[in-house]
Short mmCIF file of C-alpha atoms and ligand atoms in Angstrom, two decimals:
data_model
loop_
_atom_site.label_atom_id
_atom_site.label_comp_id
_atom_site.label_asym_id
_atom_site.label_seq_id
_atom_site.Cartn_x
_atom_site.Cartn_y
_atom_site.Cartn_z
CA UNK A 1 0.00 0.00 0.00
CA UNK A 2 1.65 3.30 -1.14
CA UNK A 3 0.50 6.80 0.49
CA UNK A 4 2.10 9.97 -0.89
CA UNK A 5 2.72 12.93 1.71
CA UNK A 6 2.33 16.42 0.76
CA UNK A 7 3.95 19.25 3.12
CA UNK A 8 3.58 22.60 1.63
CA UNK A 9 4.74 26.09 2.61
CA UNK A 10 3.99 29.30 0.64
CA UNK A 11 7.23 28.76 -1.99
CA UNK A 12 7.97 25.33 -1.10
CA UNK A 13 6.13 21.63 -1.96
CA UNK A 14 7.97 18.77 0.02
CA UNK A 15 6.76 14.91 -0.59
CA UNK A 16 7.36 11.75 0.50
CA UNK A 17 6.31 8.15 -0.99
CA UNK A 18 6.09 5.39 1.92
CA UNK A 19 5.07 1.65 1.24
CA UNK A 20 2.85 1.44 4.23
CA UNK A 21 3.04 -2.43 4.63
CA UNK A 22 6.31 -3.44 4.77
CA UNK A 23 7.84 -1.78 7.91
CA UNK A 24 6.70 1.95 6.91
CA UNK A 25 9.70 1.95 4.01
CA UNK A 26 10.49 5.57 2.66
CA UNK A 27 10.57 5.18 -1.37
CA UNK A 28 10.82 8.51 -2.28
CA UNK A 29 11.39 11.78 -0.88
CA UNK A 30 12.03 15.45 -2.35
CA UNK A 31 10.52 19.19 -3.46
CA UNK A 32 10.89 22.20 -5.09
CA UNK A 33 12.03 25.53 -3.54
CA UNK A 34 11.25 28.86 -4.94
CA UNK A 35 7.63 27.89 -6.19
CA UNK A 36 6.12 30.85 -8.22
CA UNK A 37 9.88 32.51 -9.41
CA UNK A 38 11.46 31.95 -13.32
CA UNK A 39 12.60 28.42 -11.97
CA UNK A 40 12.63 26.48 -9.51
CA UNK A 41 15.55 24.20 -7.79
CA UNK A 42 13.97 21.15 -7.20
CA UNK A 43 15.37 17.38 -5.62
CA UNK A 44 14.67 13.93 -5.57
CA UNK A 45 15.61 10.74 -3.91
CA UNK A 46 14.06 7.28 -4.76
CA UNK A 47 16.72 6.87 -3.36
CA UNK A 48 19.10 7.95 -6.70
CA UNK A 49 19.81 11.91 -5.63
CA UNK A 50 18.45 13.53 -8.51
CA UNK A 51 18.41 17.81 -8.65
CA UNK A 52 17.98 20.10 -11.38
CA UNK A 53 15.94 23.66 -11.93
CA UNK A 54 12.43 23.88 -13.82
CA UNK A 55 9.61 26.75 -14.33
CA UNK A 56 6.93 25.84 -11.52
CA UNK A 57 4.59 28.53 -11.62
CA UNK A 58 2.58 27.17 -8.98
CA UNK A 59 2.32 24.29 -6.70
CA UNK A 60 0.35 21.77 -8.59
CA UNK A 61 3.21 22.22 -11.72
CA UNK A 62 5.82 20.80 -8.62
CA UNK A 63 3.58 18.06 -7.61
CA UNK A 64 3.58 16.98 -11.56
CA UNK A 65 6.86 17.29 -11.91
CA UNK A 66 7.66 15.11 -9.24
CA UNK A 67 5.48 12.72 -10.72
CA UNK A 68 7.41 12.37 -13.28
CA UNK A 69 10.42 12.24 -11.99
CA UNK A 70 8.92 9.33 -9.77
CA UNK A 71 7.61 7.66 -12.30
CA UNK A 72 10.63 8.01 -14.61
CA UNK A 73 12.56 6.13 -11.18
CA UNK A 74 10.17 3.32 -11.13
CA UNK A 75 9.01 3.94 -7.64
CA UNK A 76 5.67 4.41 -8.86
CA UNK A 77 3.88 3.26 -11.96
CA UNK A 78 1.00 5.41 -12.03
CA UNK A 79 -1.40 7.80 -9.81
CA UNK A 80 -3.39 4.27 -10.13
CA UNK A 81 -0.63 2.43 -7.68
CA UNK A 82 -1.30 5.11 -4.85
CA UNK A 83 -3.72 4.36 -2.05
CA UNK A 84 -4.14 7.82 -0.57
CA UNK A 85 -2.72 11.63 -0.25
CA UNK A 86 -2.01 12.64 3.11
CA UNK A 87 -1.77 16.06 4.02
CA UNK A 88 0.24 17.81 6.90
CA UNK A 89 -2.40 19.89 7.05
CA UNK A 90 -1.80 23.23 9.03
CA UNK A 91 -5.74 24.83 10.30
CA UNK A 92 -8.92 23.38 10.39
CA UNK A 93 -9.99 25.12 13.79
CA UNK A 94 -12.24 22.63 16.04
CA UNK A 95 -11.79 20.14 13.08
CA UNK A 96 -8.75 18.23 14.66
CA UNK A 97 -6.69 14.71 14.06
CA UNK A 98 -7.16 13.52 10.75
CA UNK A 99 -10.48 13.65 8.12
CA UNK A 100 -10.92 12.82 5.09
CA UNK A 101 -11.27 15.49 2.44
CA UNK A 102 -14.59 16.41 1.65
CA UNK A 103 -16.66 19.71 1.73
CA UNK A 104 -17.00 19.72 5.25
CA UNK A 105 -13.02 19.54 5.56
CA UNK A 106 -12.29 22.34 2.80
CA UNK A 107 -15.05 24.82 4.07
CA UNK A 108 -13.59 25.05 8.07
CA UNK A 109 -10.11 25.35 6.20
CA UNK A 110 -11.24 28.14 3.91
CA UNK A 111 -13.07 29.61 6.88
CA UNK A 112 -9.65 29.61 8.78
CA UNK A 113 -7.04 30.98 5.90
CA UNK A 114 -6.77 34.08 8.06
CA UNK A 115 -5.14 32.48 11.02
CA UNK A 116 -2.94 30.52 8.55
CA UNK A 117 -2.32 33.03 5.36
CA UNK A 118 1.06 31.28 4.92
CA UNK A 119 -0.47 27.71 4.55
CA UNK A 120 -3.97 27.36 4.22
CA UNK A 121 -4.53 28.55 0.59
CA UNK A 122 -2.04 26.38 -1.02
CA UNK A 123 -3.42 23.19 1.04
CA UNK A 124 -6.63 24.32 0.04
CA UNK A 125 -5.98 24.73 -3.80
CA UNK A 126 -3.91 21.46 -3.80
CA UNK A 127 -6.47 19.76 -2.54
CA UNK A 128 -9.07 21.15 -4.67
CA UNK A 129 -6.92 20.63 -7.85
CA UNK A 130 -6.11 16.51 -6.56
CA UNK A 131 -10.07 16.28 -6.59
CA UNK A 132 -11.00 17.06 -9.89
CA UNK A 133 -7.59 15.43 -11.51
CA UNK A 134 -7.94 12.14 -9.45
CA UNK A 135 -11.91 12.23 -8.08
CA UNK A 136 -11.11 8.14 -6.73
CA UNK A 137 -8.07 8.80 -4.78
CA UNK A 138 -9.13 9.70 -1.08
CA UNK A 139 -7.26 12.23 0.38
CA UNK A 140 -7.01 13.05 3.89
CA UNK A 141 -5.78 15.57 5.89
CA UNK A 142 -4.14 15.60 9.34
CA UNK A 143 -4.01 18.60 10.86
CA UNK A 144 -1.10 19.83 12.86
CA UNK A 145 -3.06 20.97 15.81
CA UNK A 146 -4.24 17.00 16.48
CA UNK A 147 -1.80 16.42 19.05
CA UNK A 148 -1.91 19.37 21.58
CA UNK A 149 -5.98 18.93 21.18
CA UNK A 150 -6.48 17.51 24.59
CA UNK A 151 -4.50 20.07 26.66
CA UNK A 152 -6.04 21.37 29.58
CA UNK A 153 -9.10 24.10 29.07
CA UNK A 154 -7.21 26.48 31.30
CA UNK A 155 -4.38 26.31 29.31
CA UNK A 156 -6.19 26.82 26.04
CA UNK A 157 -8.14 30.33 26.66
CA UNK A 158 -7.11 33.57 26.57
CA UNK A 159 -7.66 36.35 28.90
CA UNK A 160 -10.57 37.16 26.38
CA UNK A 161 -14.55 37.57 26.62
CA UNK A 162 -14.98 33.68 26.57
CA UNK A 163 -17.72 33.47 23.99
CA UNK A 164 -15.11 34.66 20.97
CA UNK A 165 -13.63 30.84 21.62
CA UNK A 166 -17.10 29.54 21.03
CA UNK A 167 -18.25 32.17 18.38
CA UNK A 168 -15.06 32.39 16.89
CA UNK A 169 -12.49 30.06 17.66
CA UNK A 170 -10.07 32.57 19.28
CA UNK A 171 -7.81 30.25 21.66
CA UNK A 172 -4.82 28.03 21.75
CA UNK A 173 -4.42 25.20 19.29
CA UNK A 174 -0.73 24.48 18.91
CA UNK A 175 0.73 23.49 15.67
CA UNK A 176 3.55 21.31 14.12
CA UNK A 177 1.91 18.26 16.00
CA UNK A 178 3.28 15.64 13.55
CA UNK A 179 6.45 16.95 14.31
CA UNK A 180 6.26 17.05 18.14
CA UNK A 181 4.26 13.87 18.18
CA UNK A 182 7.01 11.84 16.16
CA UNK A 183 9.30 13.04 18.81
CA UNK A 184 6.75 12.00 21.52
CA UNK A 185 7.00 8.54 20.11
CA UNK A 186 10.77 8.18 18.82
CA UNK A 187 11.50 9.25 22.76
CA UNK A 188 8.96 6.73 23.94
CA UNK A 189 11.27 4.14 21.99
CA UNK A 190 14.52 5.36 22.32
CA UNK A 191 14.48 7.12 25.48
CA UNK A 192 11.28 5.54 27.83
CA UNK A 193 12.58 6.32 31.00
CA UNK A 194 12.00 9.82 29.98
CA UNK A 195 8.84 10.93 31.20
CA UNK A 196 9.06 14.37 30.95
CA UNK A 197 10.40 16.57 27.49
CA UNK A 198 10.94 19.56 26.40
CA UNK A 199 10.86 19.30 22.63
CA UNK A 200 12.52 22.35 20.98
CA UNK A 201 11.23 22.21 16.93
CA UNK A 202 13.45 24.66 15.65
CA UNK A 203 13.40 26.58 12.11
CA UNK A 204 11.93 28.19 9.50
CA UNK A 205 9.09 27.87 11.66
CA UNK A 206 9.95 27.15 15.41
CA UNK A 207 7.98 26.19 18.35
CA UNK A 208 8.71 24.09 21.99
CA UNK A 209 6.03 21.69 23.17
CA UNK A 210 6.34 20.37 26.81
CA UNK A 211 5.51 15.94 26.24
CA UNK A 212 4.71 14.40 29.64
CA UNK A 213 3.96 10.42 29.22
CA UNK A 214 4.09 10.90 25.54
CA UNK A 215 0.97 13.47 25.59
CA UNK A 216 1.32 17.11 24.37
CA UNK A 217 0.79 19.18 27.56
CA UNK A 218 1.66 22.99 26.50
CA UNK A 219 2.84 24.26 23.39
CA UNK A 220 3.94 27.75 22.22
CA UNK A 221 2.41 28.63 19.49
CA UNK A 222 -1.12 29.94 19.74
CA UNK A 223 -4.63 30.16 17.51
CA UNK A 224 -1.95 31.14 14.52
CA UNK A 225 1.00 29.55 13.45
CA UNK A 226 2.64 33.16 13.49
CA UNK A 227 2.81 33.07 17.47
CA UNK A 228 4.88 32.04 19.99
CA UNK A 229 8.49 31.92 19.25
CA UNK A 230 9.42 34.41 17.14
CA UNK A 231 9.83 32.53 13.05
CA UNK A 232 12.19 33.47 10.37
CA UNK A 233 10.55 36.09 9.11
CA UNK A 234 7.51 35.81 11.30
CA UNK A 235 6.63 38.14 14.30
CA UNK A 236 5.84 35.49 17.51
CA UNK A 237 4.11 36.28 20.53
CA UNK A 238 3.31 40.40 20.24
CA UNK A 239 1.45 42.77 21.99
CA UNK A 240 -1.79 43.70 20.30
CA UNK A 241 -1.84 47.10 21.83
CA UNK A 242 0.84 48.47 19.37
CA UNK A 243 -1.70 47.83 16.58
CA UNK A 244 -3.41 50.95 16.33
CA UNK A 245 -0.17 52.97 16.46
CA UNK A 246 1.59 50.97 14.01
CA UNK A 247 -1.44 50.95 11.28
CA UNK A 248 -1.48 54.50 11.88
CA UNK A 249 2.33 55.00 11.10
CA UNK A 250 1.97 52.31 7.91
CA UNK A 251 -1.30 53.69 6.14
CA UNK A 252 -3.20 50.97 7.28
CA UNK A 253 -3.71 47.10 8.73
CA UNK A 254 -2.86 45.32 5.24
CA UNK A 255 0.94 46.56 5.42
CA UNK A 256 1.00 45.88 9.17
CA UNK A 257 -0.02 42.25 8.35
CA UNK A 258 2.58 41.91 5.81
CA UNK A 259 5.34 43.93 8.00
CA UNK A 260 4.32 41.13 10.85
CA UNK A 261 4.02 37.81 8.88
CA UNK A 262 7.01 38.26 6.27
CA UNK A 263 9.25 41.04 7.14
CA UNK A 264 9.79 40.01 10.84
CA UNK A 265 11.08 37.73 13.38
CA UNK A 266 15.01 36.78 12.43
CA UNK A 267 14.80 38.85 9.18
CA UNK A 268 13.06 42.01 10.95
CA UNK A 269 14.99 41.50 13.79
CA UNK A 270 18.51 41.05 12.92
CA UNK A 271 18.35 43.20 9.58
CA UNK A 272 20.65 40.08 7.92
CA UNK A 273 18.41 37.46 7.01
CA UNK A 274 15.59 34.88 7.65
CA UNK A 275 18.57 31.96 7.46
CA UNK A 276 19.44 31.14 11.17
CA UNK A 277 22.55 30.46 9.10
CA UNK A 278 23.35 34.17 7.52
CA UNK A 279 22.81 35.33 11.27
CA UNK A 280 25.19 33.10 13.26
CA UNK A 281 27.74 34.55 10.61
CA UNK A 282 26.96 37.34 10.43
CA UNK A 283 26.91 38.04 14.75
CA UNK A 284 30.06 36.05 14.64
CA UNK A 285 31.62 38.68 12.74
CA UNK A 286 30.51 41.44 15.32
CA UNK A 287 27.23 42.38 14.25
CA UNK A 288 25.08 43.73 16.78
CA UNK A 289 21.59 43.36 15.34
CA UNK A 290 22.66 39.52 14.65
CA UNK A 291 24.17 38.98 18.17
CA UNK A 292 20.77 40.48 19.75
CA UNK A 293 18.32 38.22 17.34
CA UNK A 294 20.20 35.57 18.67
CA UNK A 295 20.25 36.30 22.22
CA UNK A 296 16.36 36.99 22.09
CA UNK A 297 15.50 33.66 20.00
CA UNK A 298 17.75 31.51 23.06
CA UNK A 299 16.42 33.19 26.11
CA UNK A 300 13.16 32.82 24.90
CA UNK A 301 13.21 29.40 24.50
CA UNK A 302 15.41 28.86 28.17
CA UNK A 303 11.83 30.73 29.48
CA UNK A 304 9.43 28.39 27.43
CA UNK A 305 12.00 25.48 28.80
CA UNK A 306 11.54 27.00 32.72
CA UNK A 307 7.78 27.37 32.31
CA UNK A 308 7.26 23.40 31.17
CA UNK A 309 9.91 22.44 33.46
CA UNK A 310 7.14 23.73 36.18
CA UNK A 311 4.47 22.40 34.44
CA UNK A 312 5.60 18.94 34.20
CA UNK A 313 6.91 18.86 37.88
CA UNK A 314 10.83 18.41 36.79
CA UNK A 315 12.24 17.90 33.09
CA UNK A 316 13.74 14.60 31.89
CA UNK A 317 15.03 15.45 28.76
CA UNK A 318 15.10 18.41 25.95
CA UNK A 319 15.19 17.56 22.28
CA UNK A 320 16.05 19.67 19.48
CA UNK A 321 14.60 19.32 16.30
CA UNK A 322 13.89 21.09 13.05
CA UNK A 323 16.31 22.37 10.42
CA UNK A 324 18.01 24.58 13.34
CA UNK A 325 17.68 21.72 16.06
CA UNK A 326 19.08 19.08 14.43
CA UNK A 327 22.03 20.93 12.43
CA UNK A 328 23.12 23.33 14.60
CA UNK A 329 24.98 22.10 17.41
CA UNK A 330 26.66 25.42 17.65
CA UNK A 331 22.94 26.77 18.71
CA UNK A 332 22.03 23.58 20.69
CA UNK A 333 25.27 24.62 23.38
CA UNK A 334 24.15 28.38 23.30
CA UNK A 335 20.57 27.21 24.50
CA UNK A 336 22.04 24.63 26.83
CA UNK A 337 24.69 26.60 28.56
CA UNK A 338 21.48 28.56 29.32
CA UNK A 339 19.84 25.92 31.27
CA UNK A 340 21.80 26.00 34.44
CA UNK A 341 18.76 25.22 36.58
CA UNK A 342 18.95 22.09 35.46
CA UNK A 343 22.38 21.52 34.98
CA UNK A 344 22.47 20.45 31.25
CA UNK A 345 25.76 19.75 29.43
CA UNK A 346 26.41 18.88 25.91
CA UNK A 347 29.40 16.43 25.16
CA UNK A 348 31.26 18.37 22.71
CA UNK A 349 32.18 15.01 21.33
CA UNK A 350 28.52 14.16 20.80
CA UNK A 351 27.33 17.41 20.12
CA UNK A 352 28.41 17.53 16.38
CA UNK A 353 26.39 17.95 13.65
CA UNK A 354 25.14 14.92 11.87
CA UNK A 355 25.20 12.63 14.99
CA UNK A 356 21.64 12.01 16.04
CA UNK A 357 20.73 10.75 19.34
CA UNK A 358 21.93 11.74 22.70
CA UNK A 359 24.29 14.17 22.82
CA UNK A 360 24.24 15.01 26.33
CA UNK A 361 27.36 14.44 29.08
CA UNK A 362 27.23 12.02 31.01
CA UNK A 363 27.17 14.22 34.40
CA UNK A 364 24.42 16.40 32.58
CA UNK A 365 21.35 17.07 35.30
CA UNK A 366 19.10 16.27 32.02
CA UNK A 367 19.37 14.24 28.95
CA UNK A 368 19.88 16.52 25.44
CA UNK A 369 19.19 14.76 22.47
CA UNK A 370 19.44 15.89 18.93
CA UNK A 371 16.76 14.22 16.02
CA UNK A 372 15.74 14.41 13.07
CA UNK A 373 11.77 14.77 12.79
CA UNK A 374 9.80 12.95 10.66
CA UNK A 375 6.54 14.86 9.83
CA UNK A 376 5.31 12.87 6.92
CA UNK A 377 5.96 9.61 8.68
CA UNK A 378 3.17 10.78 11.41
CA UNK A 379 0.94 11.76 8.69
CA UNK A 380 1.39 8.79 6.73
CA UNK A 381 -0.09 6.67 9.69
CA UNK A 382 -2.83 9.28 10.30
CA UNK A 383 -3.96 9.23 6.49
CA UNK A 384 -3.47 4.60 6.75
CA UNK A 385 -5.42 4.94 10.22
CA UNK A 386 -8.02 7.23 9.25
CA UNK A 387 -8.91 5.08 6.23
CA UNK A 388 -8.90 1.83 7.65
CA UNK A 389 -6.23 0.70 5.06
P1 AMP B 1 13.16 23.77 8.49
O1 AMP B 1 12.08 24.80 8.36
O2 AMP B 1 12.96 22.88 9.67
O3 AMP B 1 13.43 23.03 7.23
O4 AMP B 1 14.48 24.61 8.82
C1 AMP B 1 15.08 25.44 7.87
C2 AMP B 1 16.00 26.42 8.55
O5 AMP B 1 16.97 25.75 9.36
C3 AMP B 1 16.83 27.25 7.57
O6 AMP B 1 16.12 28.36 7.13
C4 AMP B 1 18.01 27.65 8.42
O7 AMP B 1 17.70 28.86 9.06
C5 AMP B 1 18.10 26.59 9.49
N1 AMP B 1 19.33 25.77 9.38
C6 AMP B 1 19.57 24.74 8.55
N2 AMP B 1 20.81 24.25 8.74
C7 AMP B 1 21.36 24.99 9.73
C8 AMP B 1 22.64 25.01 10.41
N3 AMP B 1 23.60 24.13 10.11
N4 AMP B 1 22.84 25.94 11.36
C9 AMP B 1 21.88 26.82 11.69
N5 AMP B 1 20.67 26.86 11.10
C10 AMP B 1 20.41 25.97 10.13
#
């Protein structure tokens, strides 16, 4: 049984092909970057590395071309071989887990594209186009707020009037479940004794999620993906009150909006770049604006750490994650050498990048372990559950 993945951002389309019978095998795996410029870089591995550039207007033109790359690699024969589509689907508000996609399913996500304006129109014209191109194939989508769905009420609301949850689903859902909920479960095999993590899902988009007995008990972002920690060129957690002033001094909300969901967070911040990369170099060659994104980004997750430490009653282990988490052990130390409270040490002979696993001392107060995610995996189950395959 073969279910396709789909992960899309606003420029980028990510896949991956598993054969869901034998051992959850990866076939295939790859995207395109730059979706919508004069070309596009785009990658495969089945498992041959294959990368070259093509014009991909939009993101249906990468899913086809990775198609037929796939098909040209004889991982596939045909859309005919493919049980399902899953989806790493990013806001369905109260719908939660994972649905197939009907009306029902693309309505709630058109009726949230405001709290996800990054994500939710390209799931929701993918999924559209998948329907009338393949009307047999189900699709489903699991949505990334699944896992932190049974948090605590208290923990949920904000300090607003408490009919605009009801009315209009203003409160915390959490996102990047499939990510913090493969983590849940690679720690649950790896690492049972345990009990109580801090996952740190660090990148483009970032956010920590506190995992007590394998369940999602906090996370940081909010009732948008934008919240929380700040993003690469997202804003994070922000007070509301500057609004009026700041639509005042930009003409309006609509360049507020932009200014806060594409020209913020590391980009906004350290004036360098949205690459976590660009800005380690660049505050490593003095630059103050770099240094200071830097030192905000760390402290802020030492506070989310300190906060779940106290909500979990003690803190077994923190795991990075993410394109930041897992390559950067550089960034993993900074955060670390943070967390004297609970006396956590990195080995500097473990802490390199490309090992994966612990990478903790062994006189560290708390275990530190450095893994790769795997989203689509998580989905892939969701999507074979879901359908009973
Ligand atoms: P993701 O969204 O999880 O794919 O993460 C992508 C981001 O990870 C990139 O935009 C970079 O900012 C960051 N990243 C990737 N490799 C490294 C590295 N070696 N050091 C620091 N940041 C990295």
């Amino acid at each position: 049984m073969k279910i396709m993945v789909l992960n899309l951002g606003s420029t980028s389309f990510k896949y991956k092909l598993f054969e869901m019978d034998q051992g959850e095998k990866e076939l295939s795996s790859g995207g395109v970057e730059n979706i919508g410029n004069a070309v596009s870089a785009y990658r495969i591995r089945s498992p041959r590395d294959i990368r070259g550039e093509a014009p991909c207007p939009k993101h249906e033109d990468a899913f086809a071309l990775c198609l037929k790359l796939m098909i040209e690699e004889k991982v596939l024969s045909s859309m005919e071989e493919l049980s399902a589509i899953g989806y790493k689907a990013v806001h369905g508000g109260s719908l939660s887990g994972a649905h197939v996609v009907d009306d029902e399913v693309l309505t709630q996500m058109d009726a949230h594209v405001s709290f996800a304006p990054a994500h939710n129109p390209m799931y929701l014209r993918m999924m559209r186009s998948m329907r009338s191109l393949y009307p047999t194939l189900p699709q489903v989508a699991c949505f990334e707020t699944a896992f932190h769905a049974n948090q605590p009420e208290y923990r949920a609301v904000y300090g607003v009037p408490y009919e605009w949850k009801e009315k209009y689903g203003v409160r915390r859902y959490g996102f990047h479940g499939s990510s913090h909920s493969y983590i849940a479960w690679k720690m649950g095999q790896d690492a049972p004794h345990c009990r109580r993590i801090v996952n740190c899902h660090l990148g483009g988009s970032s956010s920590l999620c506190a995992i007590q007995d394998g369940k999602s008990v906090a996370a940081s972002m909010g009732a948008t993906p934008q919240s929380g920690l700040f993003h690469n060129n997202r804003v994070g957690d922000f007070d509301v009150f500057c609004l009026p002033v700041l639509v005042e001094k930009l003409g309006g909300l609509e360049p507020v909006m932009k200014a806060l969901s594409s020209q913020s967070g590391f980009l906004g911040l350290s004036g360098v770049s949205n690459d976590m990369r660009d800005v380690m170099n660049a505050a490593d060659e003095g630059n103050q604006q770099a240094q200071l994104a830097l030192d905000a980004f760390a402290d802020n997750i030492v506070g989310y750490i300190g906060m779940y430490t106290a909500y979990m009653g003690g803190l077994d282990a923190v795991v990075f994650t993410g394109g930041i988490g897992t390559n950067s052990a550089a960034f993993r130390k900074i955060v670390c050498d943070k967390l004297s409270f609970v006396n956590a040490k990195v080995d500097p002979a473990l802490n390199v990048r490309g090992h994966e696993g612990k990478v903790s001392s062994a006189d560290s107060g708390v275990e530190v372990w450095a893994l790769e995610t795997n989203e689509e995996l998580m989905v892939a189950r969701g999507t074979k559950q879901c359908l009973g395959l």
